[in-house]
Coordinates of N, CA and C in Angstrom, one line a residue:
Chain N
G168 N 124.6 85.3 95.5 CA 124.5 85.6 96.9 C 123.4 86.2 97.0
A169 N 122.7 86.3 98.1 CA 121.7 87.1 98.5 C 121.8 88.6 98.0
G170 N 120.5 89.1 97.7 CA 120.7 90.7 97.4 C 120.1 91.1 98.6
V171 N 119.7 92.7 98.7 CA 119.0 93.3 99.5 C 117.4 93.1 99.8
S172 N 117.1 92.5 101.0 CA 115.7 92.2 100.8 C 115.2 92.9 101.7
Q173 N 113.6 93.7 101.3 CA 113.0 94.2 101.8 C 111.6 93.7 102.5
S174 N 111.4 94.0 103.7 CA 109.9 93.6 103.7 C 108.9 94.2 104.8
P175 N 107.6 94.4 104.3 CA 106.8 93.7 103.4 C 107.2 94.3 102.3
S176 N 106.8 93.9 101.1 CA 106.5 94.3 99.6 C 105.4 95.1 99.8
N177 N 104.3 95.0 100.2 CA 103.2 96.1 100.2 C 102.7 96.1 101.5
K178 N 102.3 97.4 101.7 CA 101.7 97.5 102.8 C 100.3 98.8 103.0
V179 N 99.5 98.2 103.2 CA 98.2 99.4 103.2 C 97.8 99.5 104.7
T180 N 97.8 100.8 105.2 CA 97.6 101.2 106.2 C 96.4 102.5 106.6
E181 N 96.2 102.5 107.5 CA 94.9 103.4 107.6 C 95.3 104.8 108.3
K182 N 95.3 105.8 107.9 CA 95.8 107.2 108.6 C 95.8 106.9 110.2
G183 N 97.0 107.5 110.5 CA 97.3 107.4 112.0 C 97.7 106.4 112.6
K184 N 97.7 105.5 111.7 CA 98.6 103.9 112.3 C 100.0 104.3 112.3
D185 N 100.8 103.1 112.8 CA 102.2 103.2 112.7 C 102.5 102.0 111.8
V186 N 103.6 102.4 111.5 CA 104.1 101.2 110.3 C 105.7 101.0 110.5
E187 N 106.0 100.0 110.2 CA 107.6 99.7 110.5 C 108.0 98.5 109.0
L188 N 109.1 98.9 108.4 CA 109.3 98.8 107.2 C 110.7 98.0 107.7
R189 N 110.8 97.2 107.2 CA 112.2 96.1 107.5 C 113.4 96.4 106.0
C190 N 114.5 96.3 106.5 CA 115.4 95.9 105.2 C 116.8 95.2 105.8
D191 N 117.3 94.2 105.0 CA 118.2 93.2 105.2 C 119.2 93.3 104.5
P192 N 120.2 93.9 104.3 CA 121.4 94.6 103.2 C 121.9 93.1 103.3
I193 N 122.6 93.0 102.1 CA 124.0 92.5 101.6 C 125.2 92.2 102.7
S194 N 125.1 90.9 103.2 CA 126.2 90.4 104.4 C 127.4 91.4 103.9
G195 N 127.7 91.7 104.9 CA 129.1 92.6 105.0 C 129.0 94.2 104.9
H196 N 128.0 94.4 104.4 CA 128.1 95.9 103.9 C 127.7 96.8 104.9
T197 N 128.6 97.7 105.1 CA 128.5 98.4 106.1 C 127.5 99.9 106.4
A198 N 127.5 100.2 104.9 CA 126.8 101.1 104.6 C 125.4 101.3 104.5
L199 N 124.2 101.7 104.7 CA 122.5 101.4 104.6 C 122.3 102.6 104.5
Y200 N 121.4 102.8 103.8 CA 120.5 104.2 103.0 C 118.9 103.5 103.2
W201 N 118.2 104.7 103.4 CA 117.0 104.4 102.7 C 116.5 105.7 102.0
Y202 N 115.8 105.4 100.8 CA 115.3 106.7 100.1 C 113.9 106.1 100.0
R203 N 113.1 107.5 99.5 CA 111.5 107.4 99.2 C 111.6 107.6 98.0
Q204 N 110.6 107.1 97.0 CA 110.4 107.4 95.5 C 108.8 107.3 95.6
S205 N 108.4 108.4 95.3 CA 106.8 109.0 94.9 C 106.6 108.6 93.3
L206 N 105.7 108.5 92.9 CA 105.2 108.6 91.6 C 105.9 109.3 90.5
G207 N 106.4 108.9 89.6 CA 107.2 110.1 88.8 C 108.4 110.8 89.3
Q208 N 108.4 110.7 90.7 CA 109.7 111.7 91.2 C 111.1 110.7 91.3
G209 N 112.1 111.5 91.7 CA 113.3 110.9 92.0 C 113.6 110.3 93.1
L210 N 114.2 109.8 93.6 CA 114.8 109.4 94.6 C 115.0 110.5 95.5
E211 N 114.2 110.5 97.1 CA 114.7 111.2 97.8 C 115.5 110.7 99.2
F212 N 116.2 111.2 99.7 CA 117.1 110.4 100.4 C 116.4 110.6 101.6
L213 N 116.6 109.4 102.7 CA 116.0 110.0 104.1 C 116.8 110.1 105.0
I214 N 117.8 108.9 104.9 CA 118.8 108.5 106.3 C 119.8 107.5 105.7
Y215 N 121.3 107.6 106.2 CA 122.7 107.0 106.0 C 122.9 106.4 107.1
F216 N 123.2 105.1 107.6 CA 123.7 104.5 108.3 C 124.9 104.0 108.1
Q217 N 126.2 104.1 108.9 CA 127.6 103.7 108.9 C 127.7 102.6 110.1
G218 N 127.6 101.2 109.9 CA 127.6 100.8 110.9 C 126.1 100.7 111.8
N219 N 126.0 100.7 113.0 CA 124.7 101.0 113.9 C 124.3 102.5 114.0
S220 N 125.8 103.3 113.7 CA 125.1 104.7 113.4 C 124.7 105.7 112.4
A221 N 124.3 106.4 112.6 CA 123.3 107.3 111.6 C 123.9 108.5 111.4
P222 N 125.2 108.8 110.3 CA 125.8 110.4 110.9 C 124.7 111.5 110.1
D223 N 124.0 110.7 109.1 CA 123.2 111.7 108.6 C 121.6 111.4 108.7
K224 N 121.0 111.9 109.1 CA 119.1 111.8 109.2 C 118.8 113.3 108.6
S225 N 119.4 113.8 107.8 CA 118.8 115.4 107.3 C 117.7 115.0 106.4
G226 N 117.5 114.1 105.7 CA 116.4 113.5 104.7 C 114.7 113.1 105.7
L227 N 115.2 113.0 107.0 CA 113.9 112.5 107.5 C 112.8 113.5 107.0
P228 N 111.4 113.4 106.7 CA 110.7 114.4 106.8 C 110.3 115.2 108.0
S229 N 109.9 114.2 108.8 CA 109.7 115.0 110.2 C 109.7 114.1 111.2
D230 N 109.6 114.4 112.5 CA 109.8 113.5 113.6 C 108.9 112.4 113.6
R231 N 107.9 112.0 112.6 CA 107.4 111.2 112.6 C 107.9 109.7 112.4
F232 N 109.2 110.1 111.8 CA 110.1 109.2 111.0 C 111.1 108.9 111.8
S233 N 111.4 107.5 112.1 CA 112.8 107.4 112.6 C 113.5 106.0 112.0
A234 N 114.3 105.7 112.2 CA 115.1 104.6 111.5 C 116.3 104.1 112.7
E235 N 116.6 102.6 113.0 CA 117.6 102.4 113.7 C 118.2 100.9 112.8
R236 N 119.2 100.6 113.0 CA 120.0 99.5 112.7 C 120.8 98.8 113.7
T237 N 120.7 97.7 113.5 CA 121.0 96.7 114.6 C 122.2 95.8 114.3
G238 N 123.0 95.3 114.9 CA 124.4 94.7 114.7 C 124.9 94.7 113.6
G239 N 124.9 96.0 113.3 CA 125.0 96.3 111.9 C 124.7 95.9 110.4
S240 N 123.5 95.6 110.7 CA 122.8 94.4 109.9 C 121.5 95.1 109.1
V241 N 120.4 94.5 110.0 CA 119.3 94.8 109.7 C 119.0 96.3 110.1
S242 N 118.2 96.7 109.6 CA 117.3 98.1 109.6 C 115.9 97.9 109.7
T243 N 115.4 99.1 110.3 CA 113.7 98.8 110.8 C 113.4 100.5 110.5
L244 N 112.8 101.0 109.3 CA 112.7 102.7 109.2 C 110.3 102.5 109.7
T245 N 110.5 103.2 110.8 CA 109.3 103.5 111.7 C 108.3 104.8 111.3
I246 N 107.1 104.6 110.6 CA 106.8 105.7 110.6 C 105.7 106.0 111.1
Q247 N 105.3 107.0 112.3 CA 104.2 106.9 113.3 C 103.2 107.7 112.8
R248 N 101.8 107.3 113.2 CA 100.9 108.3 113.0 C 100.5 108.7 111.5
T249 N 100.4 107.7 110.6 CA 100.6 107.9 109.1 C 99.9 109.1 108.6
Q250 N 100.1 109.5 107.4 CA 99.3 110.4 106.7 C 99.5 110.0 105.4
Q251 N 98.2 110.4 104.6 CA 98.2 110.1 103.2 C 99.4 110.4 102.6
E252 N 100.2 111.8 103.0 CA 101.1 112.0 101.7 C 102.4 111.3 102.5
D253 N 102.5 110.3 103.3 CA 103.3 109.1 103.4 C 103.6 108.2 102.5
S254 N 102.4 108.0 101.4 CA 102.4 107.1 100.4 C 103.3 107.2 99.3
A255 N 104.4 105.8 99.6 CA 105.3 106.2 98.4 C 105.9 104.9 98.7
V256 N 106.9 104.7 97.7 CA 107.9 103.1 97.6 C 108.6 103.8 98.7
Y257 N 109.4 102.9 99.5 CA 110.2 103.4 100.4 C 111.5 101.9 100.1
L258 N 112.6 102.6 99.6 CA 113.9 101.7 99.0 C 114.7 101.7 100.0
C259 N 115.5 100.5 100.2 CA 116.8 100.6 100.9 C 117.6 100.1 100.0
A260 N 118.8 100.7 100.4 CA 120.0 100.0 99.8 C 121.3 100.1 100.5
S261 N 122.2 99.2 100.2 CA 123.4 99.1 100.8 C 124.7 99.1 100.3
A262 N 125.9 99.3 100.8 CA 127.1 99.3 100.0 C 128.4 98.5 100.8
A263 N 129.0 98.5 100.2 CA 130.5 98.0 100.5 C 131.3 99.2 101.2
S264 N 132.1 99.0 102.1 CA 132.9 100.1 102.7 C 133.9 100.8 101.7
G265 N 134.5 101.9 101.6 CA 135.2 102.0 100.6 C 134.6 103.0 99.7
P266 N 135.4 104.0 98.9 CA 134.9 105.0 98.1 C 134.6 104.6 96.9
N267 N 133.4 105.0 96.3 CA 133.0 104.9 94.6 C 132.6 103.4 94.8
S268 N 131.9 102.7 96.0 CA 131.3 101.8 96.2 C 129.6 101.8 95.9
P269 N 129.3 100.8 94.8 CA 127.6 101.3 94.3 C 126.9 101.0 95.1
L270 N 125.6 101.4 95.2 CA 124.5 101.3 96.0 C 124.2 100.1 95.4
H271 N 123.5 99.3 96.3 CA 122.4 97.6 95.9 C 121.1 97.9 96.1
F272 N 120.4 98.1 95.4 CA 119.0 98.4 96.6 C 118.1 97.1 96.2
G273 N 117.3 97.3 97.1 CA 116.2 96.3 97.3 C 114.8 96.9 96.5
N274 N 113.8 95.7 96.6 CA 112.8 96.0 95.5 C 111.6 97.1 96.3
G275 N 112.0 97.5 97.2 CA 111.2 98.6 98.3 C 109.9 97.9 98.8
T276 N 109.4 98.6 99.5 CA 108.1 98.4 100.4 C 107.3 99.5 99.7
R277 N 106.0 99.5 99.0 CA 104.9 100.0 98.2 C 104.0 100.4 99.8
L278 N 103.9 101.7 100.4 CA 103.4 101.8 101.4 C 102.0 102.7 100.8
T279 N 100.8 102.3 101.0 CA 100.0 102.8 100.8 C 98.9 103.6 101.8
V280 N 98.8 104.5 102.1 CA 98.0 105.3 103.5 C 96.5 105.8 103.0
T281 N 95.5 105.2 103.7 CA 94.3 105.4 103.2 C 93.3 106.2 104.4
Chain V
E111 N 125.6 124.2 94.8 CA 125.1 122.9 95.0 C 125.2 121.9 93.9
D112 N 125.4 120.9 94.5 CA 125.8 119.5 93.6 C 124.2 119.3 93.2
Q113 N 124.4 118.9 91.6 CA 123.0 118.8 91.1 C 123.3 117.7 90.1
V114 N 122.4 117.0 89.4 CA 122.1 116.1 88.5 C 121.0 116.3 87.8
T115 N 121.2 116.3 85.9 CA 119.9 116.8 85.5 C 120.1 115.3 84.2
Q116 N 119.1 114.6 84.2 CA 119.3 113.8 83.0 C 118.0 114.1 81.8
S117 N 118.2 113.9 80.7 CA 117.5 114.0 79.6 C 117.7 113.2 78.7
P118 N 116.5 112.9 77.6 CA 115.4 113.4 77.9 C 114.6 112.8 79.2
E119 N 113.3 113.6 79.7 CA 112.6 112.6 80.8 C 112.1 111.4 80.0
A120 N 111.8 111.3 78.9 CA 110.9 110.5 78.1 C 112.0 109.9 77.0
L121 N 111.5 108.9 76.0 CA 112.0 108.6 75.0 C 111.4 107.5 74.6
R122 N 110.9 107.2 73.2 CA 110.4 106.1 72.8 C 111.0 105.7 71.1
L123 N 111.6 104.9 71.1 CA 112.5 104.3 70.1 C 112.0 103.2 69.3
Q124 N 112.2 103.1 68.1 CA 111.7 101.7 67.8 C 113.0 100.5 67.8
E125 N 112.4 99.4 67.7 CA 113.4 98.5 68.1 C 114.6 98.2 67.0
G126 N 116.1 98.5 67.3 CA 116.9 98.7 66.3 C 117.8 100.3 66.1
E127 N 116.9 100.7 66.8 CA 117.2 102.3 66.6 C 118.0 103.0 67.9
S128 N 118.9 103.0 67.6 CA 120.2 103.4 68.5 C 120.0 105.2 68.8
S129 N 120.1 105.4 69.9 CA 120.0 106.3 70.6 C 121.2 106.7 72.1
S130 N 121.3 107.8 72.6 CA 121.9 108.2 73.9 C 121.0 109.0 75.0
L131 N 121.2 108.7 75.8 CA 120.3 109.3 77.0 C 121.4 110.2 77.9
N132 N 121.2 111.3 78.1 CA 122.3 112.2 78.5 C 122.0 112.2 80.2
C133 N 123.3 112.9 80.9 CA 123.2 112.8 82.5 C 124.4 113.8 82.6
S134 N 123.8 115.0 82.7 CA 124.6 116.5 83.3 C 124.9 116.5 84.8
Y135 N 126.0 116.8 85.1 CA 126.3 117.2 86.4 C 127.0 118.5 86.9
T136 N 126.9 119.0 88.0 CA 127.5 119.4 88.7 C 127.8 119.2 89.8
V137 N 129.4 119.2 90.8 CA 129.6 118.6 92.0 C 130.9 119.2 92.0
S138 N 130.9 119.3 93.4 CA 132.6 119.9 93.6 C 133.5 118.7 93.7
G139 N 133.8 118.4 92.4 CA 134.8 117.2 92.6 C 134.0 115.8 92.8
L140 N 134.4 115.1 91.3 CA 133.7 113.9 91.1 C 134.1 112.5 91.6
R141 N 133.8 112.0 92.5 CA 134.1 110.6 93.0 C 133.8 109.6 92.3
G142 N 132.6 109.5 91.9 CA 132.4 108.9 90.8 C 130.6 108.9 90.5
L143 N 130.5 108.4 89.2 CA 129.1 108.2 88.6 C 128.7 107.0 88.0
F144 N 127.4 106.9 88.5 CA 126.6 105.5 88.6 C 125.9 105.5 87.6
W145 N 125.6 104.5 86.8 CA 124.0 104.5 86.0 C 123.7 103.4 86.7
Y146 N 121.9 103.0 86.8 CA 120.9 102.4 87.1 C 120.1 102.2 86.1
R147 N 119.4 100.9 85.9 CA 118.2 101.0 85.6 C 117.3 100.3 86.2
Q148 N 115.9 100.6 86.3 CA 114.9 100.4 87.2 C 113.7 100.1 86.6
D149 N 113.0 98.9 86.7 CA 112.2 98.3 85.8 C 110.9 98.5 86.7
P150 N 109.1 98.3 86.1 CA 108.3 98.8 87.4 C 108.4 98.0 88.4
G151 N 108.1 98.2 89.4 CA 107.9 97.8 90.7 C 109.0 97.4 91.1
K152 N 110.4 97.5 90.8 CA 111.7 97.2 91.1 C 112.2 98.3 91.5
G153 N 113.4 97.4 92.3 CA 114.7 98.9 93.1 C 115.5 98.9 91.8
P154 N 116.2 100.2 91.6 CA 117.3 100.1 90.6 C 118.5 99.2 90.8
E155 N 118.7 98.9 89.7 CA 119.8 98.2 89.3 C 120.8 98.5 89.0
F156 N 122.0 98.2 89.7 CA 123.3 98.9 89.0 C 124.2 98.1 88.0
L157 N 124.4 99.3 87.0 CA 124.8 98.9 85.7 C 126.3 99.3 85.8
F158 N 126.9 100.3 85.6 CA 128.3 100.7 85.8 C 128.4 101.8 86.8
T159 N 129.9 101.8 87.1 CA 130.6 103.1 87.4 C 131.8 103.5 86.7
L160 N 131.5 105.1 86.6 CA 132.6 105.7 86.0 C 133.2 106.7 86.9
Y161 N 134.5 106.4 86.7 CA 135.8 107.6 87.8 C 136.3 108.4 87.1
S162 N 136.6 108.6 85.4 CA 137.2 109.7 85.3 C 137.0 110.2 83.9
A163 N 137.3 111.5 83.4 CA 136.4 111.8 82.3 C 137.4 110.7 81.1
G164 N 136.7 110.3 80.2 CA 137.5 109.5 79.1 C 137.2 108.1 79.3
E165 N 136.7 108.3 80.3 CA 136.4 106.4 80.6 C 135.0 106.0 80.1
E166 N 135.2 104.6 79.5 CA 134.0 104.1 78.8 C 133.8 102.6 79.4
K167 N 132.5 102.6 79.4 CA 132.3 100.8 79.8 C 131.0 100.3 79.0
E168 N 131.2 99.1 78.7 CA 130.1 98.5 77.9 C 129.5 97.0 78.7
K169 N 128.5 96.9 78.3 CA 127.4 96.0 78.7 C 126.5 95.5 78.1
E170 N 127.0 94.6 77.0 CA 125.6 94.4 75.9 C 125.3 95.3 75.2
R171 N 124.4 95.4 74.9 CA 124.0 96.9 74.0 C 124.2 98.2 74.7
L172 N 124.6 98.6 76.0 CA 124.7 99.4 76.4 C 126.3 99.8 76.5
K173 N 126.5 101.4 76.5 CA 128.0 101.9 76.6 C 127.5 103.2 77.3
A174 N 128.3 103.3 78.7 CA 128.4 104.8 79.0 C 129.5 105.1 78.9
T175 N 129.7 106.8 78.9 CA 130.9 107.3 78.5 C 131.0 108.7 79.7
L176 N 132.2 109.0 79.9 CA 132.1 110.2 80.7 C 132.9 111.3 80.5
T177 N 132.2 112.6 80.6 CA 133.5 114.0 80.3 C 133.4 114.5 81.7
K178 N 134.0 115.6 81.8 CA 134.3 116.4 83.0 C 132.9 117.0 83.5
K179 N 131.6 117.1 82.6 CA 130.6 117.9 83.0 C 129.2 116.6 82.9
E180 N 129.0 115.5 81.7 CA 128.1 115.0 81.6 C 128.6 113.6 81.4
S181 N 127.5 112.8 81.1 CA 127.9 111.1 80.7 C 126.9 110.8 79.9
F182 N 127.1 109.7 79.2 CA 125.9 109.4 78.3 C 125.6 107.9 78.3
L183 N 124.6 107.7 78.2 CA 124.7 106.1 78.1 C 123.8 105.9 76.9
H184 N 124.9 104.9 75.7 CA 124.4 105.2 74.4 C 123.9 103.8 74.4
I185 N 123.0 103.5 73.7 CA 122.2 102.1 73.5 C 122.0 101.8 72.1
T186 N 122.8 100.6 71.7 CA 123.1 100.3 70.4 C 121.9 99.3 69.9
A187 N 121.3 99.3 68.8 CA 120.3 98.7 68.3 C 119.4 98.0 69.7
P188 N 118.5 98.6 70.2 CA 117.7 98.4 71.4 C 116.7 97.2 71.1
K189 N 116.2 97.0 72.0 CA 115.3 95.7 72.0 C 114.3 96.1 73.1
P190 N 112.9 95.6 72.5 CA 111.9 95.7 74.0 C 112.4 95.7 75.1
E191 N 113.2 94.8 75.4 CA 113.4 94.5 76.9 C 114.5 95.3 77.3
D192 N 114.9 96.4 76.4 CA 115.6 97.4 77.4 C 114.8 98.4 78.1
S193 N 113.8 98.6 77.4 CA 112.8 99.1 78.2 C 112.7 99.3 79.6
A194 N 113.0 100.6 80.1 CA 113.1 100.6 82.0 C 113.4 102.2 81.8
T195 N 113.6 102.6 83.2 CA 113.6 103.7 83.8 C 115.2 103.9 84.1
Y196 N 116.4 104.9 83.3 CA 117.3 104.7 83.4 C 117.8 105.7 84.4
L197 N 118.8 105.5 85.4 CA 119.0 106.5 86.3 C 120.7 106.8 86.6
C198 N 120.8 108.2 87.0 CA 122.4 108.4 87.1 C 122.3 109.1 88.1
A199 N 123.4 108.8 88.7 CA 123.7 109.3 90.0 C 125.0 109.7 90.4
V200 N 125.7 110.5 91.3 CA 126.8 111.1 91.2 C 127.4 111.2 92.6
Q201 N 128.8 110.8 93.0 CA 129.4 111.0 94.2 C 130.3 111.9 94.2
P202 N 130.0 112.9 95.4 CA 130.8 114.1 95.1 C 132.1 113.9 95.9
H203 N 133.3 114.5 95.5 CA 134.4 114.5 96.6 C 134.0 114.8 98.2
S204 N 133.0 115.9 98.2 CA 132.9 116.7 99.2 C 132.0 115.6 100.7
G205 N 131.4 114.9 100.1 CA 130.6 114.1 101.0 C 130.8 112.5 100.3
T206 N 131.8 112.1 100.9 CA 132.1 110.5 100.4 C 130.9 109.3 100.3
Y207 N 129.9 109.8 101.3 CA 128.9 108.9 101.6 C 127.5 109.2 100.6
K208 N 127.5 110.6 100.0 CA 126.2 110.7 99.6 C 126.3 110.3 97.9
Y209 N 125.1 109.7 97.8 CA 124.9 109.7 96.2 C 123.9 110.7 96.2
I210 N 123.8 111.2 94.8 CA 123.1 112.6 94.0 C 122.4 111.9 93.1
F211 N 121.1 111.6 92.8 CA 120.2 110.8 91.7 C 119.8 111.9 91.0
G212 N 119.5 111.8 89.5 CA 118.7 112.5 88.7 C 117.5 112.1 88.7
T213 N 116.8 112.8 87.8 CA 115.3 111.9 88.2 C 114.8 111.1 86.7
G214 N 115.9 110.4 86.2 CA 115.7 109.6 85.3 C 115.4 109.7 83.8
T215 N 115.4 108.5 82.8 CA 115.2 108.7 81.7 C 114.2 107.6 81.5
R216 N 112.5 107.9 81.2 CA 111.9 106.6 80.7 C 112.3 106.0 79.5
L217 N 112.9 105.0 79.2 CA 113.1 104.7 77.9 C 111.9 103.7 77.3
K218 N 111.3 103.9 76.4 CA 110.2 102.4 75.1 C 110.9 102.2 74.3
V219 N 111.1 101.0 74.4 CA 111.7 100.3 72.8 C 110.3 100.0 72.4
L220 N 110.2 99.9 70.7 CA 108.9 99.5 70.4 C 109.2 98.3 69.7
A221 N 108.4 97.1 69.4 CA 108.9 96.2 68.6 C 108.4 96.3 67.4

């Protein structure tokens, strides 16, 4: 079966521009997560969705970051007025409902802000 | 505060040289502990889930074990293709959706 799909795989943008990152989770997975991974750093939690709701947005670094999920499936992470410190790999993961469900990750979007 | 610490940060092994990676955790009740493998330019790939102390899981040259304070990922007779970053994550009882990740161990197996 298909895994988690993220697009684009790479994105280079100029400082100040807006970007949209897309995540297609595994079909039937109700939980969806966005993480950020900087070079040599661990996984930084950004936001968690259960269905279309986001009970925890506490990891979003600033109000320039927003995310939505529609139809309990596809999610979009939007970064407005990008800054150089936003450069990182943005990873999406999904999980089935129920406790102890492992996260299944996509291959990420590598964002470079010039 | 819930926390996960992995050691060593980096490990170089000769092919066939067995070793272990450590994941120490402090959580308010463990719901599950997860091991992942991450190759350069890829997302983490799920390996194992462990639920309770004393549990063990195996896959090819990898065996994961769990105690009340830590987990080990034992690599037996590693091959160069086992080179990757290995990540550990815990899910505490207190927040059933939370996954707390360690910073990983970068493993390099030399031929």
